[in-house]
Amino acid sequence: NNQDAKAREVVNRSYEKKDDLPLEEKLLLEHLHSYFYETPQEEAKYVRQLLELDELNPFYWHMMGVAHYKVNEFEEAVAAWERLFELHDQWGSPWQNPFAYFFLADAYLQLQEYEKGDKIVQSGYELFPKNGYINTYRLILTLAQKDTTKIGEVMDQYLDYRHNITHCPEALISNDIGYIYAQVGQLDEAEKQYRLAIRQNPENLQF
């Protein structure tokens, strides 16, 4: 897209002068260049060097988590994000970016550590109750735990969010709930929701 092209252009111009930069800024630029043009393994290589310079920088731990997550190295991703949240716990301040919350929640989901995933996504929900990914993973982790005492309440809150915050049509909501059920292996329920979505809007199946 246009924004991506502009970002690449800025990175390319800066990369031509990378050797004039201080070490930490140079490594950040190398990481950004590898994000656009190299592999997640290359990204992680530069983040490791950044962490050698500043092990207490939580954003570097987030960058490391993302690099591992992109290649399905979920245990390594979890370790990086756990370190990020550990630092903020020590400082007594929450991490103020929603991405780490739902990325870590999904990594826990992939490792079938549902309680840990639910705990972190709930922390994210308290900070970012209007974030779509956090609302989605909150419902996914609740269903994954099969906690019948919570499913109804969390489903109602999810539906309230989709109806009153994002103002989505019913067919799109049903389709997305089908996706959520599929993520936790409840394929019969997923099929019901997908069929409901088709009945709700048979003229437009491109949700």
PDB file of C-alpha atoms in Angstrom, residues 35 51 64 72 85 87 143 147 169 194:
ATOM      1  CA  TYR A  35      11.781  -6.153   8.589  1.00  0.00           C
ATOM      2  CA  LEU A  51      19.414  -6.074  23.965  1.00  0.00           C
ATOM      3  CA  MET A  64      12.143  -9.984  19.750  1.00  0.00           C
ATOM      4  CA  ASN A  72       5.928 -19.832  14.836  1.00  0.00           C
ATOM      5  CA  PHE A  85       5.694  -7.537  31.144  1.00  0.00           C
ATOM      6  CA  LEU A  87       9.932  -5.256  33.491  1.00  0.00           C
ATOM      7  CA  LEU A 143     -13.935 -20.761  24.921  1.00  0.00           C
ATOM      8  CA  ASP A 147     -15.324 -22.211  31.460  1.00  0.00           C
ATOM      9  CA  PRO A 169     -23.674  -6.068  10.239  1.00  0.00           C
ATOM     10  CA  TYR A 194     -20.962 -19.670   9.031  1.00  0.00           C
TER      11      TYR A 194
END
